[in-house]
Tab-separated table of C-alpha atoms in Angstrom:
chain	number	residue	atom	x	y	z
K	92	UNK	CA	0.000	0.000	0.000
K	93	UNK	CA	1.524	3.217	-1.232
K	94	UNK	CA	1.890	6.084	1.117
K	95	UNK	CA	-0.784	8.311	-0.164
K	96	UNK	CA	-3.295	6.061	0.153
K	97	UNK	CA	-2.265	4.947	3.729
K	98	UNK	CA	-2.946	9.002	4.112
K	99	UNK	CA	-6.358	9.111	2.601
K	100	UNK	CA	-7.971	6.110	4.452
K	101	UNK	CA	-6.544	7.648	8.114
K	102	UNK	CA	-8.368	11.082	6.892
K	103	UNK	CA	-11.424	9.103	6.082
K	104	UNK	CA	-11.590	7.867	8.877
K	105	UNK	CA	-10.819	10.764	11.506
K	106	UNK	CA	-13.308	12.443	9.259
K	107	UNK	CA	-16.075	9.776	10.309
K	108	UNK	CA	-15.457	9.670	13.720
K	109	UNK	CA	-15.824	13.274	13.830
K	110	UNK	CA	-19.280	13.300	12.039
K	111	UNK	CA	-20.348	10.865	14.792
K	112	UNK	CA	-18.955	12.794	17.662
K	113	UNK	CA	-20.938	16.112	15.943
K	114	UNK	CA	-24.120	13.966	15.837
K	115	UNK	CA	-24.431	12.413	19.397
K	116	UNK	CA	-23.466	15.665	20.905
K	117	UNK	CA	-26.327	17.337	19.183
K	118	UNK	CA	-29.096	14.638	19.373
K	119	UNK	CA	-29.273	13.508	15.584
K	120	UNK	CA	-28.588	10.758	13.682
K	121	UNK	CA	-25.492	9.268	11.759
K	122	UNK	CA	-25.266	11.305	8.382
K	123	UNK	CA	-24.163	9.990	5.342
K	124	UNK	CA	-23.105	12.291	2.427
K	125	UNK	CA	-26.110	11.101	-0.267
K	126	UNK	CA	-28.613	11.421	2.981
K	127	UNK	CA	-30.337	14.175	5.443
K	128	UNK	CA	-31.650	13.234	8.692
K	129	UNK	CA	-34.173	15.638	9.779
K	130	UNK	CA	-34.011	16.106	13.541
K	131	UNK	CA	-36.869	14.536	15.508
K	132	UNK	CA	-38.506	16.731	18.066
K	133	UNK	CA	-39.316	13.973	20.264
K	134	UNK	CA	-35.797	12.851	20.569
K	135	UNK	CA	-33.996	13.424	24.138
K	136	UNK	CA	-30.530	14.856	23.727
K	137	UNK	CA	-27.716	12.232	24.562
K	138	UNK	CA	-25.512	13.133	26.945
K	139	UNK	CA	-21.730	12.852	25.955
K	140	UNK	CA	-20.745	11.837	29.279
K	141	UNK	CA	-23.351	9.637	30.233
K	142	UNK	CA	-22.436	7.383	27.143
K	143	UNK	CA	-18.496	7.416	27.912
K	144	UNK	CA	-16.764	3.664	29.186
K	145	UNK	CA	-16.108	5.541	32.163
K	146	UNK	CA	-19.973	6.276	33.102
K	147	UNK	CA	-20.877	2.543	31.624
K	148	UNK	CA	-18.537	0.925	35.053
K	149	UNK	CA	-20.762	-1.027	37.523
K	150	UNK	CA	-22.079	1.368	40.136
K	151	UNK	CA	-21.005	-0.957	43.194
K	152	UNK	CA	-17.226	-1.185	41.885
K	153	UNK	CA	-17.575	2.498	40.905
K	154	UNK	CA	-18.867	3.322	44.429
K	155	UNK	CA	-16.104	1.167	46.359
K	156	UNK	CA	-13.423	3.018	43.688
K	157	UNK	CA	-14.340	6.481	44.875
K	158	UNK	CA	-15.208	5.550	48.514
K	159	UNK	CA	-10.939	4.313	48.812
K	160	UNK	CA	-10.519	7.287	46.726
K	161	UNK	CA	-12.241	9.610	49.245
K	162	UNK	CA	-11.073	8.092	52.520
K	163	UNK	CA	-7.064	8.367	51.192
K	164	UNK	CA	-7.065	11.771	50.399
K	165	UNK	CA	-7.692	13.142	53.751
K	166	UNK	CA	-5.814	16.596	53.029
K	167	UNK	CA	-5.037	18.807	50.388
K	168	UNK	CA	-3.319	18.875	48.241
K	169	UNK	CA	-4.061	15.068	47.404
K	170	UNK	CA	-7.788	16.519	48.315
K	171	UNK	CA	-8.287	17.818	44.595
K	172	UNK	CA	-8.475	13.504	43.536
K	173	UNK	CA	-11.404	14.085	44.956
K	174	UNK	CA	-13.067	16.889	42.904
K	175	UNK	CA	-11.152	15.464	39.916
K	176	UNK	CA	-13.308	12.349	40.221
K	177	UNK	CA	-16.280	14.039	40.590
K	178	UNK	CA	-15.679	15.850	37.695
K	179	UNK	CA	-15.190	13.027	35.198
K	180	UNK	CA	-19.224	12.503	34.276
K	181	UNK	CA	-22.572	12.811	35.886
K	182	UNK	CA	-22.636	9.064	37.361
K	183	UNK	CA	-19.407	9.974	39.334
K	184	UNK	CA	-20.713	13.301	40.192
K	185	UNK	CA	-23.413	12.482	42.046
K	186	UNK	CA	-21.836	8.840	43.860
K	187	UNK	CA	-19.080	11.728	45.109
K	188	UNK	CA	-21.831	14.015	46.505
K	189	UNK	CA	-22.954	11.233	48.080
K	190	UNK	CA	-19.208	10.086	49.649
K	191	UNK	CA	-17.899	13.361	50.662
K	192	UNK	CA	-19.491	14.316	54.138
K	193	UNK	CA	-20.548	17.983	55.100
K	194	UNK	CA	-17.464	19.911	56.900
K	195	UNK	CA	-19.747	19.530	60.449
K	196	UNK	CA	-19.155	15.869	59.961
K	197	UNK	CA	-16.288	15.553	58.094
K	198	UNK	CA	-14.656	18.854	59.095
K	199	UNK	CA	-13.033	19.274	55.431
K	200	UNK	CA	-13.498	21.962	52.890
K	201	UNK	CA	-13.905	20.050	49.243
K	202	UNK	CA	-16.475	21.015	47.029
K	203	UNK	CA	-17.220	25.135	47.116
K	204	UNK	CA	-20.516	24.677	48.351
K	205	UNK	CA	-18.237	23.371	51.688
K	206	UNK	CA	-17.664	26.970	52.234
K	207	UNK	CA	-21.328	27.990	52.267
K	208	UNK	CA	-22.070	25.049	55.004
K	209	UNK	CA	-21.159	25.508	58.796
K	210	UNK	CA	-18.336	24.386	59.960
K	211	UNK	CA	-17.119	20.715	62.833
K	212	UNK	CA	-19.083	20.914	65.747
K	213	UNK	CA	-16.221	19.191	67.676
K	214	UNK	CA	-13.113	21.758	66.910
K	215	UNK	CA	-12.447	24.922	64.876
K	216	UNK	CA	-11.383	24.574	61.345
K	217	UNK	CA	-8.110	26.723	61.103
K	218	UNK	CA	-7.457	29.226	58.215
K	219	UNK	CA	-5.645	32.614	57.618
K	220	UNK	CA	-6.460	35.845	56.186
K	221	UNK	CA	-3.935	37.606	54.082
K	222	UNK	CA	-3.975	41.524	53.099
K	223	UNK	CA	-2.595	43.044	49.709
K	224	UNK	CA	-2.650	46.633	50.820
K	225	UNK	CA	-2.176	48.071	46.827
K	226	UNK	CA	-4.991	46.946	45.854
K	227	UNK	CA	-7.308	46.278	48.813
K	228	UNK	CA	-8.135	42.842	48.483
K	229	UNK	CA	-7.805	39.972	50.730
K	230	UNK	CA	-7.702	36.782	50.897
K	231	UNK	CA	-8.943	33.360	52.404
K	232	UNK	CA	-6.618	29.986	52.913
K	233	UNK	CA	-6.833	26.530	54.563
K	234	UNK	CA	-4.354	25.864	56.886
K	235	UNK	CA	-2.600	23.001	55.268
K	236	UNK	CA	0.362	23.416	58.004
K	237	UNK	CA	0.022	25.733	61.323
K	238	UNK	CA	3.267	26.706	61.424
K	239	UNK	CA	3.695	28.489	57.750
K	240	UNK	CA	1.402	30.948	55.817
K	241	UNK	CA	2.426	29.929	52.377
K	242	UNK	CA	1.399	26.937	51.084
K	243	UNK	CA	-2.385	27.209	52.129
K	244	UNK	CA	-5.936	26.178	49.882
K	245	UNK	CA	-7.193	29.055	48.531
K	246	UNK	CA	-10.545	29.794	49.486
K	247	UNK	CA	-12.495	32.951	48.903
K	248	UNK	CA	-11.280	36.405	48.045
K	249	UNK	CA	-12.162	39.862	48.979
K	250	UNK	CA	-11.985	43.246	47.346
K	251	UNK	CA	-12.697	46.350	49.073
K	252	UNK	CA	-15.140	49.179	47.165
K	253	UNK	CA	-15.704	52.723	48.843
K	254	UNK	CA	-18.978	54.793	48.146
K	255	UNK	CA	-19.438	57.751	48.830
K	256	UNK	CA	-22.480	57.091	51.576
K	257	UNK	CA	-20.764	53.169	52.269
K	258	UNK	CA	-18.312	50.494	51.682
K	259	UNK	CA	-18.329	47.704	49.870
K	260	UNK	CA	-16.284	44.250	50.143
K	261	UNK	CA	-17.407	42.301	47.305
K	262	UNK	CA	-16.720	38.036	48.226
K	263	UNK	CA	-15.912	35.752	45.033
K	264	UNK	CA	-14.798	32.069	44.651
K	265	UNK	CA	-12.030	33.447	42.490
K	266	UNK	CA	-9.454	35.732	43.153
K	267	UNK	CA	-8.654	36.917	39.618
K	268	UNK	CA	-12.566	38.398	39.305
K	269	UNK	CA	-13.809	40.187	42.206
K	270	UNK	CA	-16.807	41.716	41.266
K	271	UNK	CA	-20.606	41.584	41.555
K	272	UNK	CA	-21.193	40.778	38.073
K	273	UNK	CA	-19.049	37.913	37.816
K	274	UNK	CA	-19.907	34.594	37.702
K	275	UNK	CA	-18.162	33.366	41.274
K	276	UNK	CA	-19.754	36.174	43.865
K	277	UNK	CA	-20.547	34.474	46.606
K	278	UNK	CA	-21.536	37.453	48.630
K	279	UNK	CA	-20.978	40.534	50.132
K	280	UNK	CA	-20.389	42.747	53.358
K	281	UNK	CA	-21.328	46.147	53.218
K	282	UNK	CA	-20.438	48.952	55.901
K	283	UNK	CA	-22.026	52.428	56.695
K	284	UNK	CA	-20.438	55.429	56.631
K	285	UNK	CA	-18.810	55.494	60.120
K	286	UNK	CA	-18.022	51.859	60.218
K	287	UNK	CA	-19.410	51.084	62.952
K	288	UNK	CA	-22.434	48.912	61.565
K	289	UNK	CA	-21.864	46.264	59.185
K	290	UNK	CA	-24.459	43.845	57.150
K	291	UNK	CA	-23.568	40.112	55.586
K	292	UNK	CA	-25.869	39.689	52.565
K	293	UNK	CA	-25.466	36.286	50.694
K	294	UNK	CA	-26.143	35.968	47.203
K	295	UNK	CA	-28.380	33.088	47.697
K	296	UNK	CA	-31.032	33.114	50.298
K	297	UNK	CA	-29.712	30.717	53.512
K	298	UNK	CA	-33.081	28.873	53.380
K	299	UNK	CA	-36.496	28.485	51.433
K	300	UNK	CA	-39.144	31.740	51.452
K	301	UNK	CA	-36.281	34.058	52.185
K	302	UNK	CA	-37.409	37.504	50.717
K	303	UNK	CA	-34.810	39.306	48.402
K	304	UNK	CA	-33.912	42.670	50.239
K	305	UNK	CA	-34.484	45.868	48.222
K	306	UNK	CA	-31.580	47.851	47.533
K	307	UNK	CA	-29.843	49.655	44.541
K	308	UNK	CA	-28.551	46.189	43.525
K	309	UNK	CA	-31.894	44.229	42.736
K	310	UNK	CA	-32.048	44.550	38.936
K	311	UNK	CA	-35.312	45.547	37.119
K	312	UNK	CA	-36.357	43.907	33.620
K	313	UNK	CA	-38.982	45.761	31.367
K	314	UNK	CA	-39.585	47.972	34.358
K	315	UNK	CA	-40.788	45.078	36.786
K	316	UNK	CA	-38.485	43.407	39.343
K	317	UNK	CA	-37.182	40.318	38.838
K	318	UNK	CA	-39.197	37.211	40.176
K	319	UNK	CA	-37.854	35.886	43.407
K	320	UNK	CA	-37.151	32.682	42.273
K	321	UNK	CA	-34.351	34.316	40.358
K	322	UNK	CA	-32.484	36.058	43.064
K	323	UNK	CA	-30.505	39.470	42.940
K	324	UNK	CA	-27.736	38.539	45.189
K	325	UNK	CA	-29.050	40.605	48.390
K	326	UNK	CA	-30.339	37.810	51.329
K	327	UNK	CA	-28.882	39.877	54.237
K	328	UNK	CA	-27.750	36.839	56.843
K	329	UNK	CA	-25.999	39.010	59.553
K	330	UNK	CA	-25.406	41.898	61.010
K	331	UNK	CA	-22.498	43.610	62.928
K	332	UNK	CA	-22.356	46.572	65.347
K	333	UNK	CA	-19.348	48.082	67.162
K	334	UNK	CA	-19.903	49.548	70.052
K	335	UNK	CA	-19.192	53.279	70.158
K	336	UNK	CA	-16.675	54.630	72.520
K	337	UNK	CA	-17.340	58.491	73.097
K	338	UNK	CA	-15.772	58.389	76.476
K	339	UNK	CA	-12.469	57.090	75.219
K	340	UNK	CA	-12.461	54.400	78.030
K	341	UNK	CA	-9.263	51.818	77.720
K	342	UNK	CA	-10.371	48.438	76.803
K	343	UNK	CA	-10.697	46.295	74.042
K	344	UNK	CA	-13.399	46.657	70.824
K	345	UNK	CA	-17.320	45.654	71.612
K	346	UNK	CA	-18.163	43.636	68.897
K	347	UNK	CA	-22.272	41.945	68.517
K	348	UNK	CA	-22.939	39.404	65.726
K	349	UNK	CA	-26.413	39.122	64.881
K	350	UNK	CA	-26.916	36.258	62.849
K	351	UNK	CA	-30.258	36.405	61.176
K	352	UNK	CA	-30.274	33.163	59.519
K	353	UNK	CA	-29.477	30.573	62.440
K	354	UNK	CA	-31.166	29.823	65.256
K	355	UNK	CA	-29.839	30.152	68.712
K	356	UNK	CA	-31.042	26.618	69.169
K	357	UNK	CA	-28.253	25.258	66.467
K	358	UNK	CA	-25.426	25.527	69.310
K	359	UNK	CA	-27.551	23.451	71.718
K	360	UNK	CA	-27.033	19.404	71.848
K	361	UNK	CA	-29.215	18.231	68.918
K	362	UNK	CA	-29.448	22.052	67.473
K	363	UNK	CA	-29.578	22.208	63.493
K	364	UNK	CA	-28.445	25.081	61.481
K	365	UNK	CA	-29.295	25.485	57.466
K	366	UNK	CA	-27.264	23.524	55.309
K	367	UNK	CA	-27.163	24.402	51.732
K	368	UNK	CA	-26.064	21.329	49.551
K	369	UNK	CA	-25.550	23.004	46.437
K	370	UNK	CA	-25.565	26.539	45.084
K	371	UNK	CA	-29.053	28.686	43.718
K	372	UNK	CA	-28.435	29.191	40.339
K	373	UNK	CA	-30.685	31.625	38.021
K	374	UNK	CA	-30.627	31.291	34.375
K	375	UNK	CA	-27.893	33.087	32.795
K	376	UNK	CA	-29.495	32.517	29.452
K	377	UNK	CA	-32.218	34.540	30.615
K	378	UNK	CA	-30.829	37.527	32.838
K	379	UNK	CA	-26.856	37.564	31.815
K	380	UNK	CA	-26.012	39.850	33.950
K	381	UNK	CA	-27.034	38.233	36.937
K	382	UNK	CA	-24.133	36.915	39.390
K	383	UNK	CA	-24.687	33.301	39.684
K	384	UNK	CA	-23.446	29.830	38.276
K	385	UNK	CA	-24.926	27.921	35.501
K	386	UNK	CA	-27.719	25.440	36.522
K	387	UNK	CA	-30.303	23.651	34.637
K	388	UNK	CA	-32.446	23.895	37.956
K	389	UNK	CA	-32.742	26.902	40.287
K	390	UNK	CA	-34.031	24.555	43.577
K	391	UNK	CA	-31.999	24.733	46.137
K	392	UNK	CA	-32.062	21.660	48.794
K	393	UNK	CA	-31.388	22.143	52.324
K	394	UNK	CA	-31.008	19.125	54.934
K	395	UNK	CA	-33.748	18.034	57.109
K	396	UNK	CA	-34.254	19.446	60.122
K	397	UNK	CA	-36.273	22.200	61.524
K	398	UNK	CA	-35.248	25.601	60.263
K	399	UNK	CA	-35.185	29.326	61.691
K	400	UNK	CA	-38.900	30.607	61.696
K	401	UNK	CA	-40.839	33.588	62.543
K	402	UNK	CA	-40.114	34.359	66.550
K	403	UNK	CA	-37.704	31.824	67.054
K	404	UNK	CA	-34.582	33.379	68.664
K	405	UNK	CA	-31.555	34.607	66.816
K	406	UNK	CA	-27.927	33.376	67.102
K	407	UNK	CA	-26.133	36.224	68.791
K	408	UNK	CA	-22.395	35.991	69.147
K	409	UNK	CA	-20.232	38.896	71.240
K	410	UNK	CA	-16.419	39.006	71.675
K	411	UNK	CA	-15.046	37.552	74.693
K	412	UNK	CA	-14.286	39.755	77.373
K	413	UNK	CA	-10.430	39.786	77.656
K	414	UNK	CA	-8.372	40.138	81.479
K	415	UNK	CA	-6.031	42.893	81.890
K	416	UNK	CA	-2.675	41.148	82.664
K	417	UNK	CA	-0.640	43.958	84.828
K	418	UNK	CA	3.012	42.522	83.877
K	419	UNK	CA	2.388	43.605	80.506
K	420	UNK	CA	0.107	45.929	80.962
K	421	UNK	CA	-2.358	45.067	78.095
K	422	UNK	CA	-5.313	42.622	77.072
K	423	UNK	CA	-4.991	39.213	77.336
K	424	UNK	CA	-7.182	36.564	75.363
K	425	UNK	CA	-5.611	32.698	75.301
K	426	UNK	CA	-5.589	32.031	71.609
K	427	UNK	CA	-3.640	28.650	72.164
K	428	UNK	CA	-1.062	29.954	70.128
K	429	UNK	CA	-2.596	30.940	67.286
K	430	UNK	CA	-1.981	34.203	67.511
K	431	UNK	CA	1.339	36.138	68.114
K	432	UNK	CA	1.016	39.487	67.813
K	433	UNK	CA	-0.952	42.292	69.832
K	434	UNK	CA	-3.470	44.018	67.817
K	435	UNK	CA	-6.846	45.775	68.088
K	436	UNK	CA	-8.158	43.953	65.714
K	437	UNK	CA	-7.967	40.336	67.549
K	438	UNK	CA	-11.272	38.896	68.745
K	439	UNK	CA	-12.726	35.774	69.957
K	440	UNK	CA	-16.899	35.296	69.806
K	441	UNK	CA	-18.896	33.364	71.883
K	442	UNK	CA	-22.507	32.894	71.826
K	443	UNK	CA	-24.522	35.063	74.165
K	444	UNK	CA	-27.389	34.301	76.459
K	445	UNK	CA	-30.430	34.253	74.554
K	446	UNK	CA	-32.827	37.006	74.251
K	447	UNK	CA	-30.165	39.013	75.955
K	448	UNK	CA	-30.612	37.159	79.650
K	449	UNK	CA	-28.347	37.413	82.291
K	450	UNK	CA	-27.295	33.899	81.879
K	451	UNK	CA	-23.757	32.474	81.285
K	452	UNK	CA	-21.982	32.853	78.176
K	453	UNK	CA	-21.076	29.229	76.076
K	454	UNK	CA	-17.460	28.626	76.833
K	455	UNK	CA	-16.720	27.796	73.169
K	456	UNK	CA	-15.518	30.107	71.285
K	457	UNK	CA	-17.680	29.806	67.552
K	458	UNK	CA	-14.975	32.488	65.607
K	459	UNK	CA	-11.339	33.664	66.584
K	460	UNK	CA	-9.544	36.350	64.848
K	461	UNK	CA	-6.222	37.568	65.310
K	462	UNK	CA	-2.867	39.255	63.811
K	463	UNK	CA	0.522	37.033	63.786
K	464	UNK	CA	2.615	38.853	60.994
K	465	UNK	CA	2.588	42.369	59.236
K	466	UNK	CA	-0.233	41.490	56.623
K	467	UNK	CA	-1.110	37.867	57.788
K	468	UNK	CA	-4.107	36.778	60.237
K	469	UNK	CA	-5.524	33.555	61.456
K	470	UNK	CA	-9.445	32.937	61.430
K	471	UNK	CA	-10.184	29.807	63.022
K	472	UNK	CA	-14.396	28.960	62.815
K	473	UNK	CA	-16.896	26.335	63.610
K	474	UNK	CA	-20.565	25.009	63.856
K	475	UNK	CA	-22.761	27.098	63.389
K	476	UNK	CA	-21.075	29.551	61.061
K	477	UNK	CA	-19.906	28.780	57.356
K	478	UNK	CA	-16.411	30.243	55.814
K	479	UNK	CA	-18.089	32.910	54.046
K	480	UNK	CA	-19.958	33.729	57.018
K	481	UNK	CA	-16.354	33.909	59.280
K	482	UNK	CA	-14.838	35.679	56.756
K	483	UNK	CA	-17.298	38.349	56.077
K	484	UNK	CA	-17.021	38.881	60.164
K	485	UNK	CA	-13.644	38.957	59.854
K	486	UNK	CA	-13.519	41.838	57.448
K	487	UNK	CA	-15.548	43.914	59.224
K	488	UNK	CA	-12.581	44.340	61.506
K	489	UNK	CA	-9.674	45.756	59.145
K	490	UNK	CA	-11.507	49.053	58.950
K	491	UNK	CA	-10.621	52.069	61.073
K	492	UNK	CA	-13.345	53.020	63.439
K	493	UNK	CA	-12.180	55.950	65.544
K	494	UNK	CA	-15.521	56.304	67.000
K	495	UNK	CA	-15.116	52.867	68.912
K	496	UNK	CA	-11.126	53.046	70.115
């Protein structure tokens, strides 16, 4: 066989298998030159991946694969296996969904939903906050080894916006596109003008029947506001007050976290905070400029369990008083060594007697913030607070507030 022909049978046939891969992708038929299949409108589009060897593999060998695959990688970096295989085809998809364990179970960040879902009941989850003064942003790691800052998991990032009435710090799964109208905003945390008073909105509500708050941000199509099954990013889920400090009395910042969308009975034994187990998506098709992820559904499921209503008390969390130590003549807070340098900004919350009783405060501490190198701080969090919930707290404490110090 002479070479040229050796060349036009392999281009034959790379030209046939790309006809077929054309046709499945798009739902029709095998086309021959001489022929035209008209497209059926009764016919169900195939599904690529569903039809690949790897989606064809026996679902109880498939399931014991991923379920060694999940309990190996019990850190990252190995961790990212485990998206990997998730991301191979819908049948592994949803087997891994059903593997991987919430963080308050499993207490590990793996898919990004992880960050949206509170944190191990049983310890704090240990991260650190680093600041890029030029260009106001900050952002969110995993601890991957307590005692170095530089090769954590990069979690959320944060970029600071002033107004002239307010400021802004917009929250986004990716740190190269920090802004409202991308595709990865997660959220937001917007101050007032003395920053003093500070409000966590989410951009997906934290439960079903939350309302969509009206602000400059909810968008308006053909003069009419958008339907709130498609939501406009503003579900506020907290708020934060400083307590003002006219008198100029020494001691530490007053900090109250009111957390709107968990219950004070979620720290109590048996207590059950919302869960998200996937993000709200709206239909990008349909409002492009809407911030959220692509989704052929816009439900949104929630684990069972009874859920924050109407007169049921809030979650309120307040900074733990600190002891003045008179050696060093300053405020002390026991951060078992997490944090290792004195700073107005370091905090530790604690839940606070409900409805504002005189009773005893919980002893464990839900958030803890503090400053261990020029630009670097830890933030260490747990049930019943997410990441993006810790972190949005967090941020509220970089600003200035001369009124309060």
């Amino acid at each position: 066989m002479s070479i040229k022909s050796m060349f036009q049978d392999l281009k034959a046939e790379l030209g046939s298998i790309s006809s077929r891969g054309f046709d499945i992708k798009f739902g029709y038929g095998v086309r021959s030159r001489s022929q035209r299949v008209v497209r059926d409108s009764s016919v169900t589009l195939v599904d690529a991946f569903k039809q690949s060897c790897w989606a064809n593999m026996p679902p109880e060998l498939l399931r014991d694969v991923l379920m060694r695959i999940e309990a190996s990688e019990s850190s990252w970096p190995p961790r990212k296996n485990v998206v990997a295989c998730a991301a191979v085809c819908r049948n592994w998809r949803e087997i891994m969904k059903g593997i991987v364990k919430i963080p308050e179970i499993s207490g590990k960040l793996t898919f990004p939903i992880s960050l949206k879902q509170p944190g191990p009941r049983d310890s704090l989850l240990q991260c650190y906050i680093k600041r890029n003064h030029s260009n106001q942003t900050y952002y969110l790691y995993l601890s991957l080894n307590g005692a170095s800052y530089d090769d954590g998991k990069f979690l959320l990032a944060a970029r600071k916006c002033r107004w002239a009435t307010c400021t802004d710090y917009i929250i986004s799964l990716n740190c190269d596109s920090v802004f409202k109208g991308s595709s990865t905003y997660v959220g937001k945390l917007r101050a007032n003008f003395l920053r003093t008073k500070f409000t966590i909105f989410d951009a997906q509500p934290p439960y079903p029947g939350t309302g969509v708050s009206k602000c400059r941000s909810v968008r308006l199509v053909n003069m009419k506001q958008i339907s709130p099954r498609v939501p406009a990013g503003n579900h506020p889920v907290a708020h934060i007050s400083y307590a003002l400090n006219v008198l100029g009395s020494r001691g530490p910042r007053r900090i109250q976290c009111v957390m709107d969308a968990i219950p004070y009975s979620s720290i109590e034994p048996g207590g059950v905070a919302p869960t998200p187990t996937e993000f709200l998506l709206s239909s990008l098709d349909t409002f492009p400029s809407l911030p959220f992820f692509r989704s052929k559904s816009i439900r949104t499921d929630f684990e069972s369990g009874p859920l924050p209503v109407q007169g049921e008390g809030m979650l309120v969390l307040k900074n733990k008083a600190p002891r003045w130590h008179e050696q060093l003549q300053c405020w002390c807070l026991n951060f078992n060594g997490r944090v290792t340098v004195a700073s107005v900004k370091n905090f530790q919350l604690v839940a606070s007697p409900e409805n504002g009783s005189s009773g005893q405060e919980h002893e464990n501490v839900i958030l803890q913030f503090g400053k261990v190198g020029k630009d670097v701080f830890t933030m260490d969090y747990r049930y019943p607070i997410s990441a993006f919930q810790a972190f949005a707290i967090c941020l509220s404490s970089f600003d200035t507030k001369i009124a309060c110090e």
